[in-house]
Amino acid sequence: MEKERIEELERKISSLEEDVARLKSLVYKTNSPRPKTVHAPPKQREETTKRPAQTAAKSSQAIEEPVDWEKVLFQTWLPRIFIFVFIIGVLWGFKAASDYGLMNEKAKVVLGFVVSIGFAVTGHFQIKKGRLVLGQVLVGGAIPILMLTTFAMHSLYHLAGPTLAFILNTSWIIATVFYRSQALGIISAVGGVLVPFLIESNSPNALIFIGYETLLYIAFLYVAIKQKYSILYVLSAVLLNLTLLIYYSFVGDNDVKGLLGMAILIQHLCLLSSFFLSKSVLQIYAFTLLSSLAVTYGWLLAVFNDGTTTLVLLALVIIYALGAYAVRSSKEKFEFFITYLIVAVAFFIHQLVDLREGVILYVIQGLAVYYIAMTYKNLLHQLFSYTIYILSATYILVTPIERVLSLPTLNWIVVLASIPVFIWISIQKKEQDEHDMFKIGGSIVFSILSLIFATEVTAAGTNHLSANPQTLIMTAVWLGLSIAAFIIGSLKTFKTATYIGVGILFLTLFKLVLYDLPFIPMAIRALLFIVLGAIGLIISRLFYKKK
């Protein structure tokens, strides 16, 4: 009896524990579903009831914290805005003090250095205390004040020579590099570029100027790569090109062209090296290099003669071909290098031959790029191939054929020959269900262009004849194309060619009825209609035979 009561009590306790577990599961159901625990040992039940609470804690950590607008506005943007306000106030204060005679030139220079150094020291200690944004803004604000004070000391008040002013301004720039901040790096890059423009010299040296700007770019490129500063990476490249362009527009001396070209080539090779040596493929590196390639070609055309430009482009083509081979194990890098190689080859072709004479090379390049794009399934390369192929083919197609044996005729033949190659590449690289679409579409385009080509060549070859012979020869050529298409369709069991042949036959009939009849004598007219009708009947009979 006593034993039964104990067992009943244990069952009730177990039931109560299960009820408590269910209640806890309902409380925490928004965080994690709780599995049922039926007749589990006490220790296991205790662990199970703790899981929802742990899951809730993890979920609360995973939820993104709301934006602290107070921090964004007052700690980030407020100091950035008002540092510029303060600098403008300082400049106006110096101007007012000078207008009212309150300070002489030496006092203004000393006060400018004191204010800027005070900014730099205060910003340094703010960074040390963890107030990074405020500290970086103060240090960044000190840089323009130091540079403007040095400029005033040298150019306005003549208290220092160009050498001392150059050394001081360079020192201000170097000092900020030690602070690992992209904002300071950008300020330093802009300031460093302006340093030579703030120095007056009776005998300016182009080698020193261009060499300084190039070395400064390499230094900031290294900082950008080391610290992974993407904005500084792009900005430093833009600043070098902009600075050299401004310098070239003012100087315009043939003696500096070679130096400018060397500086641009050094920049491009630095960008190429940074992309080649990077462990991961950074899109900003890849597209900056692509932009640099186009800009470099523009500089080559501006500063070098045709022979030098051609040699440099050939060297770049070889470098990119070797680079593509070297990174062939990295699919993404390889595809980018192929892109650069395509662009470099296009520039090389443009430089090597005249467009009218070398346009067929672009058609061939478009086909080669299309084959590469379809092999590696690269959309960017496909767009390149379509652009190159369509533009070059369109240029050929709109160029009139004035003589049968001429360059336009050869260009037309190359375009017509390229269409079957284009179709073959598409069939080889596309899915099975898309093959018929390429066959039919390509065949129609090929047939239309063949008809246009035959018409132009026939017109060019018969332009010395009268209207009647011209009409007869043209009709005969169209009939020949129709028969050829039908024969190809019959031999290769290619129905599309057969249908095209029938289509050309009907076009020939419409041409005869709507255009040629007034120019053809009755006897010739009768003969043409007999021949055309016979051909139509024979083709119809062959269809029955095949069926």
Coordinates of C-alpha atoms in Angstrom, one line a residue:
M1 CA 0.0 0.0 0.0
E2 CA 2.8 2.4 0.9
K3 CA 4.7 1.4 -2.2
E4 CA 1.7 2.3 -4.4
R5 CA 1.3 5.7 -2.9
I6 CA 5.0 6.4 -3.5
E7 CA 4.7 5.4 -7.2
E8 CA 1.5 7.6 -7.5
L9 CA 3.4 10.5 -6.0
E10 CA 6.3 10.1 -8.5
R11 CA 3.9 10.0 -11.4
K12 CA 2.4 13.3 -10.3
I13 CA 5.8 14.9 -9.9
S14 CA 6.8 13.7 -13.3
S15 CA 3.5 15.1 -14.8
L16 CA 4.1 18.4 -13.1
E17 CA 7.7 18.6 -14.5
E18 CA 6.4 17.9 -17.9
D19 CA 3.8 20.7 -17.5
V20 CA 6.5 23.1 -16.4
A21 CA 8.7 22.1 -19.4
R22 CA 5.7 22.8 -21.8
L23 CA 5.1 26.2 -20.3
K24 CA 8.8 27.2 -20.7
S25 CA 8.7 25.9 -24.3
L26 CA 5.7 28.2 -25.0
V27 CA 7.5 31.2 -23.4
Y28 CA 10.6 30.7 -25.6
K29 CA 8.9 29.4 -28.8
T30 CA 9.8 32.6 -30.7
N31 CA 13.4 31.7 -30.3
S32 CA 13.6 28.0 -30.7
P33 CA 11.2 25.1 -30.7
R34 CA 11.7 22.9 -27.6
P35 CA 11.5 19.1 -28.1
K36 CA 9.3 17.1 -25.8
T37 CA 10.9 15.3 -22.9
V38 CA 8.9 12.3 -21.8
H39 CA 10.1 10.4 -18.8
A40 CA 13.6 11.9 -19.1
P41 CA 16.0 11.7 -16.2
P42 CA 16.1 14.8 -13.9
K43 CA 19.5 15.9 -15.1
Q44 CA 18.6 15.7 -18.7
R45 CA 15.3 17.6 -18.1
E46 CA 17.2 20.4 -16.4
E47 CA 19.6 20.7 -19.3
T48 CA 16.7 20.7 -21.8
T49 CA 14.9 23.5 -19.9
K50 CA 18.0 25.7 -20.1
R51 CA 18.4 25.5 -23.9
P52 CA 15.6 27.9 -24.9
A53 CA 17.2 30.6 -22.6
Q54 CA 20.6 30.1 -24.3
T55 CA 19.1 30.2 -27.7
A56 CA 17.3 33.4 -26.9
A57 CA 20.6 35.0 -25.8
K58 CA 22.3 34.0 -29.1
S59 CA 19.3 35.2 -31.1
S60 CA 19.4 38.6 -29.4
Q61 CA 23.1 38.9 -30.2
A62 CA 22.5 38.0 -33.9
I63 CA 19.9 40.8 -34.3
E64 CA 21.5 43.8 -35.8
E65 CA 21.7 46.8 -33.5
P66 CA 19.9 49.9 -34.6
V67 CA 21.9 52.8 -36.1
D68 CA 23.2 55.1 -33.5
W69 CA 22.3 58.4 -35.3
E70 CA 23.6 60.4 -32.4
K71 CA 27.1 58.8 -32.8
V72 CA 27.0 59.2 -36.6
L73 CA 25.9 62.8 -36.6
F74 CA 27.8 64.2 -33.6
Q75 CA 30.9 62.1 -33.4
T76 CA 31.5 61.4 -37.1
W77 CA 30.2 64.2 -39.3
L78 CA 30.1 67.1 -36.9
P79 CA 33.9 67.4 -36.5
R80 CA 34.5 66.8 -40.2
I81 CA 32.2 69.7 -41.1
F82 CA 33.4 72.2 -38.5
I83 CA 37.1 71.5 -39.1
F84 CA 36.6 73.2 -42.5
V85 CA 34.6 76.0 -40.9
F86 CA 37.5 76.5 -38.4
I87 CA 40.1 76.5 -41.1
I88 CA 38.2 79.1 -43.1
G89 CA 37.8 81.2 -39.9
V90 CA 41.6 81.0 -39.3
L91 CA 42.3 82.2 -42.9
W92 CA 39.9 85.1 -42.6
G93 CA 41.4 85.9 -39.2
F94 CA 44.9 86.1 -40.6
K95 CA 43.6 88.3 -43.5
A96 CA 41.8 90.6 -41.0
A97 CA 44.9 90.9 -38.8
S98 CA 47.0 91.7 -41.9
D99 CA 44.5 94.3 -43.1
Y100 CA 44.4 96.1 -39.7
G101 CA 48.1 95.9 -39.2
L102 CA 47.9 93.8 -36.0
M103 CA 50.5 91.3 -37.1
N104 CA 53.5 91.4 -39.2
E105 CA 54.5 88.6 -41.7
K106 CA 56.8 86.7 -39.3
A107 CA 54.1 86.7 -36.5
K108 CA 51.5 85.3 -38.9
V109 CA 53.8 82.5 -40.0
V110 CA 54.7 81.6 -36.4
L111 CA 51.1 81.7 -35.4
G112 CA 50.1 79.5 -38.3
F113 CA 52.7 76.9 -37.3
V114 CA 51.7 77.0 -33.7
V115 CA 47.9 76.6 -34.5
S116 CA 48.6 73.7 -36.9
I117 CA 51.0 71.9 -34.5
G118 CA 48.5 72.4 -31.7
F119 CA 45.9 70.7 -33.9
A120 CA 48.2 67.8 -34.7
V121 CA 49.3 67.2 -31.1
T122 CA 45.7 67.4 -29.8
G123 CA 44.5 65.0 -32.5
H124 CA 47.3 62.6 -31.7
F125 CA 46.2 62.4 -28.1
Q126 CA 42.6 62.1 -29.1
I127 CA 43.5 59.0 -31.2
K128 CA 45.5 57.6 -28.3
K129 CA 42.4 57.9 -26.1
G130 CA 40.2 56.0 -28.6
R131 CA 38.4 59.0 -30.1
L132 CA 39.6 58.0 -33.6
V133 CA 37.3 60.2 -35.8
L134 CA 37.9 63.4 -33.8
G135 CA 41.6 62.8 -33.6
Q136 CA 41.9 62.0 -37.3
V137 CA 39.9 65.1 -38.2
L138 CA 42.2 67.3 -36.1
V139 CA 45.4 65.8 -37.6
G140 CA 43.9 66.1 -41.0
G141 CA 43.0 69.7 -40.4
A142 CA 46.5 70.5 -39.3
I143 CA 47.9 69.4 -42.7
P144 CA 46.3 72.1 -44.9
I145 CA 47.2 74.8 -42.3
L146 CA 50.8 73.7 -42.3
M147 CA 50.9 73.6 -46.1
L148 CA 49.3 77.0 -46.4
T149 CA 51.6 78.5 -43.8
T150 CA 54.6 77.1 -45.6
F151 CA 53.3 78.4 -48.9
A152 CA 52.8 81.9 -47.4
M153 CA 56.2 81.9 -45.8
H154 CA 57.8 80.9 -49.2
S155 CA 55.7 82.5 -51.9
L156 CA 54.0 85.5 -50.3
Y157 CA 56.5 86.7 -47.7
H158 CA 59.7 85.3 -49.1
L159 CA 61.0 84.2 -45.7
A160 CA 62.2 80.8 -47.0
G161 CA 63.7 79.4 -50.2
P162 CA 62.2 76.7 -52.5
T163 CA 64.3 73.9 -51.1
L164 CA 63.3 74.5 -47.5
A165 CA 59.6 75.0 -48.5
F166 CA 59.7 71.7 -50.4
I167 CA 61.3 69.8 -47.6
L168 CA 58.8 71.2 -45.0
N169 CA 55.7 70.3 -47.2
T170 CA 57.1 66.9 -47.9
S171 CA 57.6 66.3 -44.2
W172 CA 54.0 67.3 -43.4
I173 CA 52.8 64.7 -45.9
I174 CA 55.1 61.9 -44.6
A175 CA 54.1 62.5 -41.0
T176 CA 50.4 61.6 -41.7
V177 CA 51.3 58.3 -43.4
F178 CA 52.1 56.8 -39.9
Y179 CA 48.5 57.2 -38.9
R180 CA 46.5 54.2 -40.3
S181 CA 43.6 56.2 -41.6
Q182 CA 42.2 56.3 -45.2
A183 CA 40.9 59.8 -44.6
L184 CA 44.3 61.1 -43.6
G185 CA 45.8 59.2 -46.5
I186 CA 43.4 61.0 -48.9
I187 CA 44.3 64.4 -47.4
S188 CA 48.0 63.6 -47.6
A189 CA 47.7 62.4 -51.3
V190 CA 45.9 65.6 -52.3
G191 CA 48.3 67.7 -50.4
G192 CA 51.3 65.9 -51.7
V193 CA 50.2 66.4 -55.3
L194 CA 49.9 70.1 -54.7
V195 CA 53.3 70.6 -53.1
P196 CA 55.2 71.3 -56.3
F197 CA 52.6 73.8 -57.4
L198 CA 53.1 75.7 -54.1
I199 CA 56.8 76.1 -54.7
E200 CA 58.2 79.0 -56.7
S201 CA 61.4 78.4 -58.6
N202 CA 63.4 80.4 -61.2
S203 CA 64.5 77.3 -63.0
P204 CA 61.8 74.6 -62.7
N205 CA 63.1 71.1 -63.5
A206 CA 60.7 68.7 -65.3
L207 CA 62.6 65.6 -64.2
I208 CA 62.3 66.6 -60.6
F209 CA 58.6 67.4 -60.9
I210 CA 57.6 64.3 -62.8
G211 CA 59.9 62.1 -60.7
Y212 CA 58.4 63.5 -57.5
E213 CA 54.8 63.0 -58.6
T214 CA 55.6 59.4 -59.7
L215 CA 57.4 58.4 -56.5
L216 CA 54.6 60.0 -54.4
Y217 CA 52.1 57.9 -56.4
I218 CA 54.1 54.7 -55.8
A219 CA 54.3 55.5 -52.0
F220 CA 50.5 56.0 -51.7
L221 CA 49.8 53.0 -53.8
Y222 CA 51.9 51.0 -51.4
V223 CA 50.0 52.4 -48.4
A224 CA 46.7 51.7 -50.1
I225 CA 47.6 48.1 -50.9
K226 CA 49.1 47.5 -47.4
Q227 CA 46.1 48.9 -45.6
K228 CA 43.5 47.9 -48.2
Y229 CA 42.3 51.4 -48.8
S230 CA 40.3 51.1 -52.0
I231 CA 39.4 54.8 -52.3
L232 CA 43.0 55.8 -51.9
Y233 CA 44.0 53.2 -54.4
V234 CA 41.8 54.7 -57.1
L235 CA 42.3 58.4 -56.1
S236 CA 46.1 58.2 -56.2
A237 CA 46.0 56.9 -59.8
V238 CA 43.5 59.6 -60.8
L239 CA 45.6 62.4 -59.1
L240 CA 48.8 61.4 -60.9
N241 CA 47.1 61.5 -64.3
L242 CA 45.3 64.7 -63.5
T243 CA 48.5 66.4 -62.3
L244 CA 50.6 65.3 -65.3
L245 CA 47.8 66.4 -67.6
I246 CA 47.7 69.9 -66.0
Y247 CA 51.5 70.1 -66.2
Y248 CA 51.5 69.1 -69.8
S249 CA 48.8 71.6 -70.8
F250 CA 50.8 74.4 -69.3
V251 CA 54.3 73.4 -70.4
G252 CA 53.5 71.8 -73.7
D253 CA 57.2 71.1 -74.4
N254 CA 58.3 68.3 -76.5
D255 CA 61.2 67.6 -74.2
V256 CA 58.9 66.5 -71.4
K257 CA 56.8 64.1 -73.5
G258 CA 59.1 61.2 -73.0
L259 CA 59.2 61.8 -69.2
L260 CA 55.4 62.0 -69.1
G261 CA 55.1 58.7 -71.1
M262 CA 57.5 57.0 -68.8
A263 CA 55.6 58.1 -65.7
I264 CA 52.3 56.8 -67.1
L265 CA 53.9 53.5 -68.1
I266 CA 55.4 53.1 -64.6
Q267 CA 51.9 53.7 -63.1
H268 CA 50.3 51.1 -65.3
L269 CA 53.0 48.5 -64.6
C270 CA 52.5 49.2 -60.8
L271 CA 48.8 48.6 -61.1
L272 CA 49.5 45.5 -63.2
S273 CA 51.9 44.2 -60.6
S274 CA 49.5 44.9 -57.7
F275 CA 46.7 43.0 -59.4
F276 CA 49.0 40.1 -60.4
L277 CA 50.5 39.7 -57.0
S278 CA 47.3 40.1 -55.0
K279 CA 46.3 36.9 -53.3
S280 CA 42.6 37.5 -53.9
V281 CA 40.9 39.0 -56.9
L282 CA 39.7 42.5 -55.8
Q283 CA 37.3 44.0 -58.3
I284 CA 38.6 47.6 -57.6
Y285 CA 42.1 46.4 -58.6
A286 CA 40.8 44.7 -61.7
F287 CA 38.7 47.6 -63.1
T288 CA 41.2 50.3 -62.1
L289 CA 43.8 48.4 -64.2
L290 CA 41.3 48.1 -67.2
S291 CA 40.7 51.9 -67.0
S292 CA 44.4 52.6 -66.7
L293 CA 45.0 50.5 -69.9
A294 CA 42.6 52.8 -71.9
V295 CA 44.1 56.0 -70.3
T296 CA 47.6 54.8 -71.0
Y297 CA 46.8 54.3 -74.7
G298 CA 45.5 57.9 -74.8
W299 CA 48.8 59.1 -73.2
L300 CA 50.9 57.1 -75.7
L301 CA 49.1 58.6 -78.6
A302 CA 49.7 62.1 -77.1
V303 CA 53.3 61.9 -76.1
F304 CA 55.0 59.3 -78.3
N305 CA 55.4 58.9 -82.1
D306 CA 53.6 56.1 -84.0
G307 CA 56.6 53.8 -84.0
T308 CA 57.2 54.1 -80.2
T309 CA 53.5 53.7 -79.5
T310 CA 53.3 50.5 -81.6
L311 CA 56.3 49.0 -79.8
V312 CA 54.9 49.8 -76.4
L313 CA 51.5 48.3 -77.3
L314 CA 53.3 45.2 -78.6
A315 CA 55.2 44.9 -75.3
L316 CA 51.9 45.3 -73.4
V317 CA 50.3 42.6 -75.5
I318 CA 53.2 40.2 -74.7
I319 CA 53.1 41.1 -71.0
Y320 CA 49.3 40.4 -70.8
A321 CA 49.6 37.2 -72.7
L322 CA 52.4 36.0 -70.3
G323 CA 50.3 37.2 -67.4
A324 CA 47.3 35.2 -68.6
Y325 CA 49.4 32.1 -68.9
A326 CA 50.9 32.6 -65.4
V327 CA 47.5 32.9 -63.7
R328 CA 45.8 30.2 -65.7
S329 CA 45.2 28.3 -62.5
S330 CA 43.1 31.1 -61.1
K331 CA 39.9 31.2 -63.2
E332 CA 38.8 34.8 -62.2
K333 CA 42.3 36.3 -62.6
F334 CA 42.7 34.5 -65.9
E335 CA 39.5 35.9 -67.3
F336 CA 40.5 39.4 -66.3
F337 CA 43.9 39.0 -68.0
I338 CA 42.2 37.7 -71.1
T339 CA 40.1 40.9 -71.0
Y340 CA 43.2 43.1 -70.8
L341 CA 44.8 41.1 -73.6
I342 CA 41.7 41.6 -75.8
V343 CA 41.7 45.4 -75.2
A344 CA 45.5 45.6 -75.7
V345 CA 45.2 43.7 -79.0
A346 CA 42.4 45.9 -80.2
F347 CA 44.6 49.0 -79.5
F348 CA 47.5 47.4 -81.2
I349 CA 45.5 46.6 -84.3
H350 CA 44.2 50.2 -84.4
Q351 CA 47.7 51.5 -84.1
L352 CA 49.2 49.0 -86.6
V353 CA 46.9 49.4 -89.6
D354 CA 44.3 51.9 -90.9
L355 CA 40.7 51.1 -90.1
R356 CA 39.8 50.7 -93.7
E357 CA 42.6 48.3 -94.4
G358 CA 42.6 46.4 -91.1
V359 CA 38.9 46.1 -90.2
I360 CA 38.9 42.4 -91.1
L361 CA 41.4 41.9 -88.3
Y362 CA 38.7 43.2 -85.9
V363 CA 36.2 40.7 -87.3
I364 CA 38.7 37.9 -86.7
Q365 CA 39.4 39.2 -83.2
G366 CA 35.7 39.4 -82.4
L367 CA 35.4 35.7 -83.4
A368 CA 38.4 34.7 -81.3
V369 CA 37.1 36.6 -78.3
Y370 CA 33.7 35.0 -78.7
Y371 CA 35.3 31.6 -78.7
I372 CA 37.2 32.4 -75.5
A373 CA 34.0 33.9 -73.9
M374 CA 31.9 30.8 -74.7
T375 CA 34.7 28.5 -73.5
Y376 CA 35.0 30.1 -70.1
K377 CA 31.3 31.3 -69.9
N378 CA 32.4 34.9 -69.3
L379 CA 29.6 37.5 -69.9
L380 CA 32.1 40.4 -70.0
H381 CA 34.0 38.8 -72.8
Q382 CA 30.8 38.0 -74.7
L383 CA 29.9 41.7 -74.6
F384 CA 33.4 42.6 -75.8
S385 CA 33.1 40.0 -78.6
Y386 CA 29.7 41.2 -79.7
T387 CA 30.9 44.9 -79.7
I388 CA 34.0 44.2 -81.7
Y389 CA 32.4 41.9 -84.2
I390 CA 29.2 43.9 -84.8
L391 CA 30.9 47.3 -85.1
S392 CA 33.6 45.9 -87.5
A393 CA 31.1 43.9 -89.5
T394 CA 28.7 46.9 -89.8
Y395 CA 31.5 49.1 -91.0
I396 CA 32.2 46.6 -93.7
L397 CA 28.6 46.1 -94.7
V398 CA 27.9 49.8 -95.1
T399 CA 31.1 50.3 -97.3
P400 CA 30.0 50.2 -100.9
I401 CA 31.6 47.9 -103.4
E402 CA 32.7 50.0 -106.4
R403 CA 34.9 47.3 -108.1
V404 CA 34.7 43.6 -108.1
L405 CA 38.3 43.0 -107.3
S406 CA 38.7 45.4 -104.3
L407 CA 39.3 45.5 -100.6
P408 CA 35.6 46.0 -99.8
T409 CA 34.9 42.8 -101.7
L410 CA 37.5 40.9 -99.6
N411 CA 36.1 42.4 -96.4
W412 CA 32.6 41.2 -97.4
I413 CA 33.9 37.7 -98.1
V414 CA 35.6 37.6 -94.7
V415 CA 32.3 38.6 -93.0
L416 CA 30.3 36.0 -94.8
A417 CA 32.9 33.3 -94.0
S418 CA 32.8 34.4 -90.3
I419 CA 29.1 33.7 -89.9
P420 CA 29.3 29.9 -90.3
V421 CA 32.3 30.0 -87.9
F422 CA 30.2 32.1 -85.4
I423 CA 27.3 29.5 -85.7
W424 CA 29.7 26.6 -85.3
I425 CA 31.2 28.1 -82.1
S426 CA 27.7 28.7 -80.7
I427 CA 26.6 25.1 -81.5
Q428 CA 29.7 23.7 -79.9
K429 CA 29.4 25.7 -76.7
K430 CA 25.6 26.0 -76.2
E431 CA 23.0 23.5 -75.0
Q432 CA 21.5 21.0 -77.4
D433 CA 18.0 22.7 -77.3
E434 CA 19.5 26.0 -78.6
H435 CA 21.3 24.5 -81.6
D436 CA 18.4 24.8 -84.0
M437 CA 17.9 28.4 -83.1
F438 CA 21.5 29.3 -84.0
K439 CA 21.3 27.2 -87.2
I440 CA 18.1 28.8 -88.4
G441 CA 18.9 32.4 -87.3
G442 CA 22.5 32.2 -88.6
S443 CA 21.4 30.7 -91.9
I444 CA 18.8 33.4 -92.5
V445 CA 21.3 36.2 -91.8
F446 CA 23.9 34.5 -94.0
S447 CA 21.4 34.2 -96.9
I448 CA 20.3 37.8 -96.7
L449 CA 23.9 39.1 -96.6
S450 CA 24.9 36.7 -99.4
L451 CA 22.0 38.1 -101.5
I452 CA 23.1 41.7 -100.8
F453 CA 26.7 40.9 -101.5
A454 CA 25.9 39.1 -104.8
T455 CA 23.7 42.1 -105.8
E456 CA 26.5 44.6 -105.1
V457 CA 29.2 42.6 -106.8
T458 CA 27.0 42.0 -109.8
A459 CA 26.1 45.7 -110.0
A460 CA 29.8 46.7 -109.7
G461 CA 30.8 44.2 -112.5
T462 CA 28.0 45.2 -114.9
N463 CA 27.9 49.0 -114.4
H464 CA 29.3 49.5 -117.9
L465 CA 26.5 47.6 -119.5
S466 CA 23.0 48.8 -120.4
A467 CA 19.9 48.2 -118.4
N468 CA 18.7 45.0 -120.1
P469 CA 21.9 43.0 -119.7
Q470 CA 22.3 44.2 -116.1
T471 CA 18.8 43.0 -115.3
L472 CA 19.3 39.6 -116.9
I473 CA 22.7 39.0 -115.2
M474 CA 21.2 40.0 -111.8
T475 CA 18.3 37.7 -112.2
A476 CA 20.6 34.9 -113.3
V477 CA 22.8 35.4 -110.2
W478 CA 19.7 35.3 -107.9
L479 CA 18.5 32.1 -109.5
G480 CA 22.0 30.6 -109.1
L481 CA 21.9 31.5 -105.4
S482 CA 18.5 29.9 -105.1
I483 CA 19.6 26.7 -106.8
A484 CA 22.8 26.6 -104.7
A485 CA 20.9 26.9 -101.5
F486 CA 18.5 24.1 -102.5
I487 CA 21.3 21.8 -103.5
I488 CA 23.0 22.4 -100.1
G489 CA 19.8 21.7 -98.3
S490 CA 19.3 18.5 -100.3
L491 CA 22.9 17.1 -99.9
K492 CA 23.3 18.0 -96.2
T493 CA 19.7 17.2 -95.2
F494 CA 19.6 20.8 -93.9
K495 CA 16.0 21.9 -94.3
T496 CA 16.7 25.5 -93.5
A497 CA 18.9 25.9 -96.6
T498 CA 16.2 24.3 -98.7
Y499 CA 13.6 26.8 -97.4
I500 CA 16.0 29.7 -98.0
G501 CA 16.5 28.5 -101.6
V502 CA 12.7 28.5 -102.2
G503 CA 12.5 32.0 -100.5
I504 CA 15.2 33.4 -102.9
L505 CA 13.3 31.8 -105.8
F506 CA 10.1 33.7 -104.8
L507 CA 12.1 36.9 -104.4
T508 CA 13.4 36.5 -107.9
L509 CA 9.9 36.0 -109.1
F510 CA 8.7 39.2 -107.3
K511 CA 11.7 41.1 -108.7
L512 CA 10.9 40.0 -112.2
V513 CA 7.2 41.0 -111.9
L514 CA 7.5 44.2 -109.9
Y515 CA 10.7 45.7 -111.3
D516 CA 12.3 44.0 -114.3
L517 CA 9.4 43.6 -116.7
P518 CA 9.6 47.1 -118.2
F519 CA 13.3 46.7 -119.0
I520 CA 13.1 43.2 -120.6
P521 CA 12.1 42.5 -124.3
M522 CA 9.2 40.2 -124.8
A523 CA 11.3 37.2 -126.0
I524 CA 13.7 37.4 -123.1
R525 CA 10.8 37.9 -120.7
A526 CA 9.2 34.7 -122.0
L527 CA 12.5 32.8 -121.7
L528 CA 13.0 34.0 -118.1
F529 CA 9.5 33.0 -117.0
I530 CA 9.9 29.6 -118.7
V531 CA 13.2 29.0 -116.9
L532 CA 11.9 30.3 -113.6
G533 CA 8.7 28.2 -113.9
A534 CA 10.7 25.1 -114.8
I535 CA 13.0 25.5 -111.8
G536 CA 10.0 25.9 -109.5
L537 CA 8.4 22.8 -110.9
I538 CA 11.6 20.7 -110.6
I539 CA 12.1 21.8 -107.0
S540 CA 8.4 20.9 -106.3
R541 CA 8.9 17.5 -107.9
L542 CA 12.1 16.9 -105.8
F543 CA 10.1 17.7 -102.6
Y544 CA 7.7 14.9 -103.6
K545 CA 10.6 12.6 -104.3
K546 CA 12.1 13.2 -100.9
K547 CA 8.7 12.7 -99.2

